[in-house]
Each structure stands twice: as structure tokens, then as C-alpha cells.
Amino acid sequence: PSTFKPQVGQAGKDVVWVPTPQALVEKILDMAQVTPQDFLIDLGSGDGRTVITAAKRGLRAQGIEYNHDMVKLARRNAAAEGVSGRAVFTNADLFESDFSQAQVLTMFLLPQLNMKLRPAILAMTPGTRVVSNSFRMEDWLPDQTERLPECTSWCTAYLWIVPARVAGTWELTQGKLTLEQKFQMISGTLDSWPIRDGRLLGNEITFTVGNAVFNGRVEANTMSGRLTGGIGGDFSGTKQ
């Protein structure tokens, strides 16, 4: 019925419902650097505020929500804001849903649920932005953390950029690059030289060897970029 009013703390399938403060919704979208070209999916979309706010910024956005009364409420809220064309809500179990097409994924779930989703998130397209309200993903450290000032609860957002998969051996113009990877952190060697400060931000890769800094891009099994310091110049190569 249209008289349905959600109650903070009401039981859900996996979590109780607590709305994200609107100021944090805006911060989450800012951190993800959303553009109208992005498709956003919100896991456990509740009253629809994140999806609706994204749609008001010009995005196509989808909420996945298990509670059908909340889905109906979210659809009414989207209609009231004039964004029904861009804000859609699916009544479904997020663990049985495909969210792989999103460029931006948002969620306000418990840590154990984040961890259950983590393998699927890591399999998403490198560069996908993932933002969680308040809860992290254990040893996958966030790329950015923001906390709202003058806020009393549910005030922190964590951003991860899904990293490219680079572990293994690469034949570069400068030698044999062997990489080990832990999420966005990389280590290894170029020939016998150890690499330092190795990091991924989606497809972007950076590391230092000696006094040379490599800044490049990974596309599937190819890597290319610029080398500054040392002998300088370009580098490129393929994964073996």
C-alpha cells in the first residue's frame, strides 16, 4: 500500500534497514566521480535515495532490493523526483543478481556480506568504482576514505577501484618483469632489480625500479607507458 512507511532498523533478508544520510550519498557519488555516461547499481537500495540521487545527476541507475514494499516505495520516490526513466528498481536477492555491467557499485551492507560479494566485485571490469557506507572488505584496503564532519552515525565512505589483474611474467622492452599482486598493491622484479611503490588504480600501473619511475596502462595482456628517470622513454610489453 502507498501508506507503507519504512522504519529505521526494520528487519530485512540480510541486514536491517538504516538509511544512508543524504550528505553521505552525495559524498559517495563525488568519490566515485560519477558522470552521466556511468551505469550505477546500488546493492540493497532501500528507499532508493542513492539511485534517485544518481539519476538526478544524469546517470542510469538501478537498485536491487529484496523487500518488495521498499521497491514500491523507491519507485514512488523516483516518480516524485521525475527520474523514473533513469532510476529503476529490481525486486531481487542481490546474491542472485548480476551486477557486472555497472561502472559504479554502491552498497551499505555488513562486512561479512561485503566479503561474500568480494570475489564477484574483484572479477568486475578493472576501473569499476565501488563505494561502501561504513563497512570495509578486510585486507582489500580502500583506495580512498572520506568521513563527513559534524555527522553522528554512518558517516564514513570507502572507495575501491577494481584493479587490473597483472600477476605473472611480462616481457617488456626494458626486461623481464615478474609481478606479484595483492589487490591494488604489486611487488616483484624487473630482471634482478626489485620494484618499489608498485600500485594499480584500475588499469593504471605505477612502480619504481632504481631511479626510474614507470607509469603505464594495462589492457588485458598488454602493458605500455612512459618511463621517467633512468634512461627514460617509452615502455611496452606483453604477458607471457
PDB file of C-alpha atoms in Angstrom:
ATOM      1  CA  PRO A   1       0.000   0.000   0.000  1.00  0.00           C
ATOM      2  CA  SER A   2       1.097   3.580  -0.612  1.00  0.00           C
ATOM      3  CA  THR A   3       0.815   4.136   3.146  1.00  0.00           C
ATOM      4  CA  PHE A   4       3.901   1.913   3.723  1.00  0.00           C
ATOM      5  CA  LYS A   5       6.408   3.788   5.859  1.00  0.00           C
ATOM      6  CA  PRO A   6       9.794   2.145   6.398  1.00  0.00           C
ATOM      7  CA  GLN A   7      11.102   2.048   9.957  1.00  0.00           C
ATOM      8  CA  VAL A   8      14.779   2.538  10.686  1.00  0.00           C
ATOM      9  CA  GLY A   9      16.041  -0.796  11.969  1.00  0.00           C
ATOM     10  CA  GLN A  10      13.304  -2.865  10.324  1.00  0.00           C
ATOM     11  CA  ALA A  11      14.410  -6.394   9.543  1.00  0.00           C
ATOM     12  CA  GLY A  12      15.498  -7.310   6.028  1.00  0.00           C
ATOM     13  CA  LYS A  13      16.747 -10.510   4.460  1.00  0.00           C
ATOM     14  CA  ASP A  14      20.418  -9.979   5.387  1.00  0.00           C
ATOM     15  CA  VAL A  15      20.554  -6.596   7.108  1.00  0.00           C
ATOM     16  CA  VAL A  16      18.252  -4.251   8.955  1.00  0.00           C
ATOM     17  CA  TRP A  17      17.301  -1.104   7.072  1.00  0.00           C
ATOM     18  CA  VAL A  18      19.167   2.049   8.030  1.00  0.00           C
ATOM     19  CA  PRO A  19      19.098   4.912   5.516  1.00  0.00           C
ATOM     20  CA  THR A  20      22.342   6.479   4.361  1.00  0.00           C
ATOM     21  CA  PRO A  21      22.456  10.179   5.318  1.00  0.00           C
ATOM     22  CA  GLN A  22      21.774  12.231   2.181  1.00  0.00           C
ATOM     23  CA  ALA A  23      25.019  14.153   2.628  1.00  0.00           C
ATOM     24  CA  LEU A  24      26.910  10.844   2.543  1.00  0.00           C
ATOM     25  CA  VAL A  25      25.019   9.782  -0.588  1.00  0.00           C
ATOM     26  CA  GLU A  26      26.327  12.930  -2.284  1.00  0.00           C
ATOM     27  CA  LYS A  27      29.848  12.256  -0.940  1.00  0.00           C
ATOM     28  CA  ILE A  28      29.713   8.650  -2.233  1.00  0.00           C
ATOM     29  CA  LEU A  29      28.811   9.845  -5.740  1.00  0.00           C
ATOM     30  CA  ASP A  30      31.528  12.504  -5.593  1.00  0.00           C
ATOM     31  CA  MET A  31      34.138   9.936  -4.543  1.00  0.00           C
ATOM     32  CA  ALA A  32      33.132   7.681  -7.435  1.00  0.00           C
ATOM     33  CA  GLN A  33      33.477  10.690  -9.777  1.00  0.00           C
ATOM     34  CA  VAL A  34      30.234   9.712 -11.474  1.00  0.00           C
ATOM     35  CA  THR A  35      29.360  11.008 -14.928  1.00  0.00           C
ATOM     36  CA  PRO A  36      26.168  10.711 -16.991  1.00  0.00           C
ATOM     37  CA  GLN A  37      27.951   8.022 -19.034  1.00  0.00           C
ATOM     38  CA  ASP A  38      28.093   5.735 -15.984  1.00  0.00           C
ATOM     39  CA  PHE A  39      25.663   2.974 -15.052  1.00  0.00           C
ATOM     40  CA  LEU A  40      25.323   2.686 -11.281  1.00  0.00           C
ATOM     41  CA  ILE A  41      23.968  -0.278  -9.335  1.00  0.00           C
ATOM     42  CA  ASP A  42      23.092   0.041  -5.658  1.00  0.00           C
ATOM     43  CA  LEU A  43      23.012  -3.236  -3.735  1.00  0.00           C
ATOM     44  CA  GLY A  44      20.251  -3.186  -1.128  1.00  0.00           C
ATOM     45  CA  SER A  45      18.721   0.030  -2.397  1.00  0.00           C
ATOM     46  CA  GLY A  46      16.158   0.568   0.374  1.00  0.00           C
ATOM     47  CA  ASP A  47      14.060   3.688  -0.197  1.00  0.00           C
ATOM     48  CA  GLY A  48      16.014   4.367  -3.393  1.00  0.00           C
ATOM     49  CA  ARG A  49      17.853   7.506  -2.330  1.00  0.00           C
ATOM     50  CA  THR A  50      21.255   6.595  -3.797  1.00  0.00           C
ATOM     51  CA  VAL A  51      19.755   5.512  -7.129  1.00  0.00           C
ATOM     52  CA  ILE A  52      17.493   8.564  -7.286  1.00  0.00           C
ATOM     53  CA  THR A  53      20.330  10.958  -6.418  1.00  0.00           C
ATOM     54  CA  ALA A  54      22.482   9.363  -9.125  1.00  0.00           C
ATOM     55  CA  ALA A  55      19.631   9.650 -11.635  1.00  0.00           C
ATOM     56  CA  LYS A  56      19.253  13.349 -10.766  1.00  0.00           C
ATOM     57  CA  ARG A  57      22.928  13.710 -11.751  1.00  0.00           C
ATOM     58  CA  GLY A  58      22.127  12.243 -15.154  1.00  0.00           C
ATOM     59  CA  LEU A  59      23.161   8.631 -14.615  1.00  0.00           C
ATOM     60  CA  ARG A  60      21.271   5.489 -15.450  1.00  0.00           C
ATOM     61  CA  ALA A  61      20.942   3.736 -12.123  1.00  0.00           C
ATOM     62  CA  GLN A  62      19.461   0.512 -10.802  1.00  0.00           C
ATOM     63  CA  GLY A  63      18.639  -0.525  -7.275  1.00  0.00           C
ATOM     64  CA  ILE A  64      18.479  -4.155  -6.217  1.00  0.00           C
ATOM     65  CA  GLU A  65      16.282  -4.640  -3.141  1.00  0.00           C
ATOM     66  CA  TYR A  66      14.780  -7.763  -1.560  1.00  0.00           C
ATOM     67  CA  ASN A  67      11.837  -6.104   0.230  1.00  0.00           C
ATOM     68  CA  HIS A  68       9.037  -5.573  -2.286  1.00  0.00           C
ATOM     69  CA  ASP A  69       7.418  -2.829  -0.167  1.00  0.00           C
ATOM     70  CA  MET A  70      10.706  -0.910  -0.259  1.00  0.00           C
ATOM     71  CA  VAL A  71      10.914  -1.410  -4.034  1.00  0.00           C
ATOM     72  CA  LYS A  72       7.426   0.059  -4.451  1.00  0.00           C
ATOM     73  CA  LEU A  73       8.341   2.954  -2.174  1.00  0.00           C
ATOM     74  CA  ALA A  74      11.546   3.608  -4.132  1.00  0.00           C
ATOM     75  CA  ARG A  75       9.610   3.615  -7.418  1.00  0.00           C
ATOM     76  CA  ARG A  76       7.147   6.146  -5.981  1.00  0.00           C
ATOM     77  CA  ASN A  77      10.027   8.279  -4.727  1.00  0.00           C
ATOM     78  CA  ALA A  78      11.678   8.164  -8.162  1.00  0.00           C
ATOM     79  CA  ALA A  79       8.419   9.183  -9.824  1.00  0.00           C
ATOM     80  CA  ALA A  80       8.006  12.055  -7.368  1.00  0.00           C
ATOM     81  CA  GLU A  81      11.508  13.266  -8.274  1.00  0.00           C
ATOM     82  CA  GLY A  82      10.814  12.918 -12.011  1.00  0.00           C
ATOM     83  CA  VAL A  83      13.575  10.379 -12.656  1.00  0.00           C
ATOM     84  CA  SER A  84      11.651   7.137 -13.236  1.00  0.00           C
ATOM     85  CA  GLY A  85      13.159   6.909 -16.719  1.00  0.00           C
ATOM     86  CA  ARG A  86      16.689   6.648 -15.359  1.00  0.00           C
ATOM     87  CA  ALA A  87      16.095   5.105 -11.916  1.00  0.00           C
ATOM     88  CA  VAL A  88      14.888   1.509 -11.968  1.00  0.00           C
ATOM     89  CA  PHE A  89      14.391  -0.849  -9.056  1.00  0.00           C
ATOM     90  CA  THR A  90      14.559  -4.616  -9.165  1.00  0.00           C
ATOM     91  CA  ASN A  91      12.926  -6.785  -6.508  1.00  0.00           C
ATOM     92  CA  ALA A  92      15.620  -9.452  -6.134  1.00  0.00           C
ATOM     93  CA  ASP A  93      18.215 -11.104  -3.923  1.00  0.00           C
ATOM     94  CA  LEU A  94      21.479  -9.261  -4.542  1.00  0.00           C
ATOM     95  CA  PHE A  95      23.426 -12.536  -4.141  1.00  0.00           C
ATOM     96  CA  GLU A  96      21.491 -13.967  -7.074  1.00  0.00           C
ATOM     97  CA  SER A  97      21.792 -10.818  -9.216  1.00  0.00           C
ATOM     98  CA  ASP A  98      24.249  -9.909 -11.953  1.00  0.00           C
ATOM     99  CA  PHE A  99      25.785  -6.513 -11.266  1.00  0.00           C
ATOM    100  CA  SER A 100      28.816  -6.981 -13.525  1.00  0.00           C
ATOM    101  CA  GLN A 101      27.726  -4.314 -16.028  1.00  0.00           C
ATOM    102  CA  ALA A 102      27.957  -1.450 -13.525  1.00  0.00           C
ATOM    103  CA  GLN A 103      30.710   1.141 -13.780  1.00  0.00           C
ATOM    104  CA  VAL A 104      29.829   2.244 -10.246  1.00  0.00           C
ATOM    105  CA  LEU A 105      28.700  -0.086  -7.456  1.00  0.00           C
ATOM    106  CA  THR A 106      27.378   1.242  -4.147  1.00  0.00           C
ATOM    107  CA  MET A 107      26.409  -0.634  -1.009  1.00  0.00           C
ATOM    108  CA  PHE A 108      25.604  -0.336   2.679  1.00  0.00           C
ATOM    109  CA  LEU A 109      25.924  -3.919   3.847  1.00  0.00           C
ATOM    110  CA  LEU A 110      27.607  -5.703   6.735  1.00  0.00           C
ATOM    111  CA  PRO A 111      31.290  -6.706   6.492  1.00  0.00           C
ATOM    112  CA  GLN A 112      30.515 -10.406   6.063  1.00  0.00           C
ATOM    113  CA  LEU A 113      28.179  -9.600   3.166  1.00  0.00           C
ATOM    114  CA  ASN A 114      30.853  -7.399   1.568  1.00  0.00           C
ATOM    115  CA  MET A 115      33.242 -10.335   1.844  1.00  0.00           C
ATOM    116  CA  LYS A 116      30.716 -12.700   0.297  1.00  0.00           C
ATOM    117  CA  LEU A 117      30.429 -10.280  -2.635  1.00  0.00           C
ATOM    118  CA  ARG A 118      34.167  -9.577  -2.868  1.00  0.00           C
ATOM    119  CA  PRO A 119      35.085 -12.310  -5.393  1.00  0.00           C
ATOM    120  CA  ALA A 120      32.385 -11.084  -7.791  1.00  0.00           C
ATOM    121  CA  ILE A 121      33.479  -7.470  -7.272  1.00  0.00           C
ATOM    122  CA  LEU A 122      37.127  -8.292  -7.998  1.00  0.00           C
ATOM    123  CA  ALA A 123      36.013 -10.009 -11.211  1.00  0.00           C
ATOM    124  CA  MET A 124      34.367  -6.801 -12.469  1.00  0.00           C
ATOM    125  CA  THR A 125      35.927  -4.685 -15.214  1.00  0.00           C
ATOM    126  CA  PRO A 126      39.140  -3.016 -13.980  1.00  0.00           C
ATOM    127  CA  GLY A 127      38.449   0.603 -13.156  1.00  0.00           C
ATOM    128  CA  THR A 128      34.972  -0.082 -11.742  1.00  0.00           C
ATOM    129  CA  ARG A 129      34.402   2.188  -8.732  1.00  0.00           C
ATOM    130  CA  VAL A 130      32.989   0.547  -5.611  1.00  0.00           C
ATOM    131  CA  VAL A 131      31.834   2.633  -2.653  1.00  0.00           C
ATOM    132  CA  SER A 132      30.662   1.257   0.681  1.00  0.00           C
ATOM    133  CA  ASN A 133      28.991   3.113   3.516  1.00  0.00           C
ATOM    134  CA  SER A 134      30.780   2.339   6.803  1.00  0.00           C
ATOM    135  CA  PHE A 135      31.942  -1.226   6.156  1.00  0.00           C
ATOM    136  CA  ARG A 136      35.164  -2.451   4.575  1.00  0.00           C
ATOM    137  CA  MET A 137      36.423  -5.606   2.839  1.00  0.00           C
ATOM    138  CA  GLU A 138      39.021  -6.887   5.298  1.00  0.00           C
ATOM    139  CA  ASP A 139      42.521  -6.999   3.760  1.00  0.00           C
ATOM    140  CA  TRP A 140      41.458  -5.309   0.500  1.00  0.00           C
ATOM    141  CA  LEU A 141      42.309  -1.808   1.674  1.00  0.00           C
ATOM    142  CA  PRO A 142      40.276   1.093   0.272  1.00  0.00           C
ATOM    143  CA  ASP A 143      41.850   3.479  -2.228  1.00  0.00           C
ATOM    144  CA  GLN A 144      40.146   6.438  -0.555  1.00  0.00           C
ATOM    145  CA  THR A 145      38.332   7.057   2.736  1.00  0.00           C
ATOM    146  CA  GLU A 146      36.128  10.054   3.455  1.00  0.00           C
ATOM    147  CA  ARG A 147      34.324  10.943   6.658  1.00  0.00           C
ATOM    148  CA  LEU A 148      31.590  13.541   6.917  1.00  0.00           C
ATOM    149  CA  PRO A 149      32.298  16.209   9.521  1.00  0.00           C
ATOM    150  CA  GLU A 150      29.611  17.008  12.084  1.00  0.00           C
ATOM    151  CA  CYS A 151      27.912  13.675  11.495  1.00  0.00           C
ATOM    152  CA  THR A 152      26.962  11.283  14.291  1.00  0.00           C
ATOM    153  CA  SER A 153      26.451   7.847  12.678  1.00  0.00           C
ATOM    154  CA  TRP A 154      27.069   6.123   9.331  1.00  0.00           C
ATOM    155  CA  CYS A 155      29.424   8.936   8.343  1.00  0.00           C
ATOM    156  CA  THR A 156      32.271   7.168   6.526  1.00  0.00           C
ATOM    157  CA  ALA A 157      32.537   6.076   2.905  1.00  0.00           C
ATOM    158  CA  TYR A 158      35.201   3.786   1.439  1.00  0.00           C
ATOM    159  CA  LEU A 159      36.154   3.722  -2.243  1.00  0.00           C
ATOM    160  CA  TRP A 160      37.858   0.872  -4.062  1.00  0.00           C
ATOM    161  CA  ILE A 161      38.881   0.864  -7.727  1.00  0.00           C
ATOM    162  CA  VAL A 162      38.747  -2.679  -9.116  1.00  0.00           C
ATOM    163  CA  PRO A 163      42.375  -3.422 -10.088  1.00  0.00           C
ATOM    164  CA  ALA A 164      43.567  -4.979 -13.322  1.00  0.00           C
ATOM    165  CA  ARG A 165      44.948  -8.488 -12.956  1.00  0.00           C
ATOM    166  CA  VAL A 166      48.699  -8.282 -13.531  1.00  0.00           C
ATOM    167  CA  ALA A 167      50.332 -11.092 -11.526  1.00  0.00           C
ATOM    168  CA  GLY A 168      52.745 -13.137 -13.624  1.00  0.00           C
ATOM    169  CA  THR A 169      55.604 -12.559 -16.040  1.00  0.00           C
ATOM    170  CA  TRP A 170      55.731  -9.761 -18.621  1.00  0.00           C
ATOM    171  CA  GLU A 171      58.294  -9.262 -21.386  1.00  0.00           C
ATOM    172  CA  LEU A 172      58.926  -5.514 -21.507  1.00  0.00           C
ATOM    173  CA  THR A 173      61.273  -3.535 -23.727  1.00  0.00           C
ATOM    174  CA  GLN A 174      63.372  -2.980 -20.586  1.00  0.00           C
ATOM    175  CA  GLY A 175      63.497  -6.626 -19.499  1.00  0.00           C
ATOM    176  CA  LYS A 176      61.565  -9.379 -17.790  1.00  0.00           C
ATOM    177  CA  LEU A 177      59.011  -8.024 -15.320  1.00  0.00           C
ATOM    178  CA  THR A 178      57.762 -10.502 -12.731  1.00  0.00           C
ATOM    179  CA  LEU A 179      54.831  -9.280 -10.657  1.00  0.00           C
ATOM    180  CA  GLU A 180      53.064 -10.462  -7.546  1.00  0.00           C
ATOM    181  CA  GLN A 181      49.760  -8.823  -6.710  1.00  0.00           C
ATOM    182  CA  LYS A 182      47.668  -8.309  -3.605  1.00  0.00           C
ATOM    183  CA  PHE A 183      44.640  -6.390  -4.808  1.00  0.00           C
ATOM    184  CA  GLN A 184      45.941  -2.940  -5.898  1.00  0.00           C
ATOM    185  CA  MET A 185      49.393  -3.479  -4.367  1.00  0.00           C
ATOM    186  CA  ILE A 186      52.128  -5.001  -6.527  1.00  0.00           C
ATOM    187  CA  SER A 187      55.672  -6.179  -5.907  1.00  0.00           C
ATOM    188  CA  GLY A 188      58.253  -8.109  -7.909  1.00  0.00           C
ATOM    189  CA  THR A 189      61.352  -7.654 -10.036  1.00  0.00           C
ATOM    190  CA  LEU A 190      62.490  -6.238 -13.373  1.00  0.00           C
ATOM    191  CA  ASP A 191      65.207  -8.711 -14.313  1.00  0.00           C
ATOM    192  CA  SER A 192      67.039  -8.857 -10.976  1.00  0.00           C
ATOM    193  CA  TRP A 193      66.075  -5.349  -9.822  1.00  0.00           C
ATOM    194  CA  PRO A 194      63.351  -5.173  -7.146  1.00  0.00           C
ATOM    195  CA  ILE A 195      60.403  -2.903  -7.870  1.00  0.00           C
ATOM    196  CA  ARG A 196      59.177  -0.433  -5.260  1.00  0.00           C
ATOM    197  CA  ASP A 197      55.996   1.532  -4.670  1.00  0.00           C
ATOM    198  CA  GLY A 198      54.057  -0.713  -7.035  1.00  0.00           C
ATOM    199  CA  ARG A 199      50.393   0.168  -7.290  1.00  0.00           C
ATOM    200  CA  LEU A 200      47.361  -0.217  -9.514  1.00  0.00           C
ATOM    201  CA  LEU A 201      44.444   2.168  -9.875  1.00  0.00           C
ATOM    202  CA  GLY A 202      42.135   0.229 -12.159  1.00  0.00           C
ATOM    203  CA  ASN A 203      44.111  -0.187 -15.399  1.00  0.00           C
ATOM    204  CA  GLU A 204      46.741   2.367 -14.420  1.00  0.00           C
ATOM    205  CA  ILE A 205      50.007   0.916 -13.129  1.00  0.00           C
ATOM    206  CA  THR A 206      52.943   2.618 -11.485  1.00  0.00           C
ATOM    207  CA  PHE A 207      56.162   1.290  -9.986  1.00  0.00           C
ATOM    208  CA  THR A 208      59.758   2.325  -9.435  1.00  0.00           C
ATOM    209  CA  VAL A 209      62.918   0.426 -10.380  1.00  0.00           C
ATOM    210  CA  GLY A 210      66.175   2.022  -9.264  1.00  0.00           C
ATOM    211  CA  ASN A 211      65.652   5.710 -10.035  1.00  0.00           C
ATOM    212  CA  ALA A 212      63.266   5.050 -12.923  1.00  0.00           C
ATOM    213  CA  VAL A 213      59.504   5.503 -12.483  1.00  0.00           C
ATOM    214  CA  PHE A 214      57.165   3.519 -14.730  1.00  0.00           C
ATOM    215  CA  ASN A 215      53.669   4.953 -15.332  1.00  0.00           C
ATOM    216  CA  GLY A 216      51.538   2.909 -17.683  1.00  0.00           C
ATOM    217  CA  ARG A 217      48.328   1.207 -18.568  1.00  0.00           C
ATOM    218  CA  VAL A 218      47.345  -2.447 -18.661  1.00  0.00           C
ATOM    219  CA  GLU A 219      44.861  -3.712 -21.252  1.00  0.00           C
ATOM    220  CA  ALA A 220      44.312  -7.472 -20.885  1.00  0.00           C
ATOM    221  CA  ASN A 221      47.749  -8.969 -21.707  1.00  0.00           C
ATOM    222  CA  THR A 222      49.498  -5.781 -22.892  1.00  0.00           C
ATOM    223  CA  MET A 223      51.213  -3.068 -20.882  1.00  0.00           C
ATOM    224  CA  SER A 224      52.547   0.249 -22.155  1.00  0.00           C
ATOM    225  CA  GLY A 225      53.516   3.627 -20.820  1.00  0.00           C
ATOM    226  CA  ARG A 226      56.225   6.161 -20.053  1.00  0.00           C
ATOM    227  CA  LEU A 227      59.430   5.792 -18.120  1.00  0.00           C
ATOM    228  CA  THR A 228      60.857   8.838 -16.331  1.00  0.00           C
ATOM    229  CA  GLY A 229      64.301   8.977 -14.785  1.00  0.00           C
ATOM    230  CA  GLY A 230      66.976   6.434 -15.602  1.00  0.00           C
ATOM    231  CA  ILE A 231      67.193   6.021 -19.366  1.00  0.00           C
ATOM    232  CA  GLY A 232      63.698   7.481 -19.840  1.00  0.00           C
ATOM    233  CA  GLY A 233      61.457   6.863 -22.838  1.00  0.00           C
ATOM    234  CA  ASP A 234      58.529   4.555 -23.527  1.00  0.00           C
ATOM    235  CA  PHE A 235      57.948   1.004 -22.435  1.00  0.00           C
ATOM    236  CA  SER A 236      55.660  -1.726 -23.695  1.00  0.00           C
ATOM    237  CA  GLY A 237      55.297  -5.454 -23.471  1.00  0.00           C
ATOM    238  CA  THR A 238      53.062  -8.459 -23.223  1.00  0.00           C
ATOM    239  CA  LYS A 239      52.201 -11.009 -20.566  1.00  0.00           C
ATOM    240  CA  GLN A 240      53.794 -14.407 -21.088  1.00  0.00           C
TER     241      GLN A 240
END
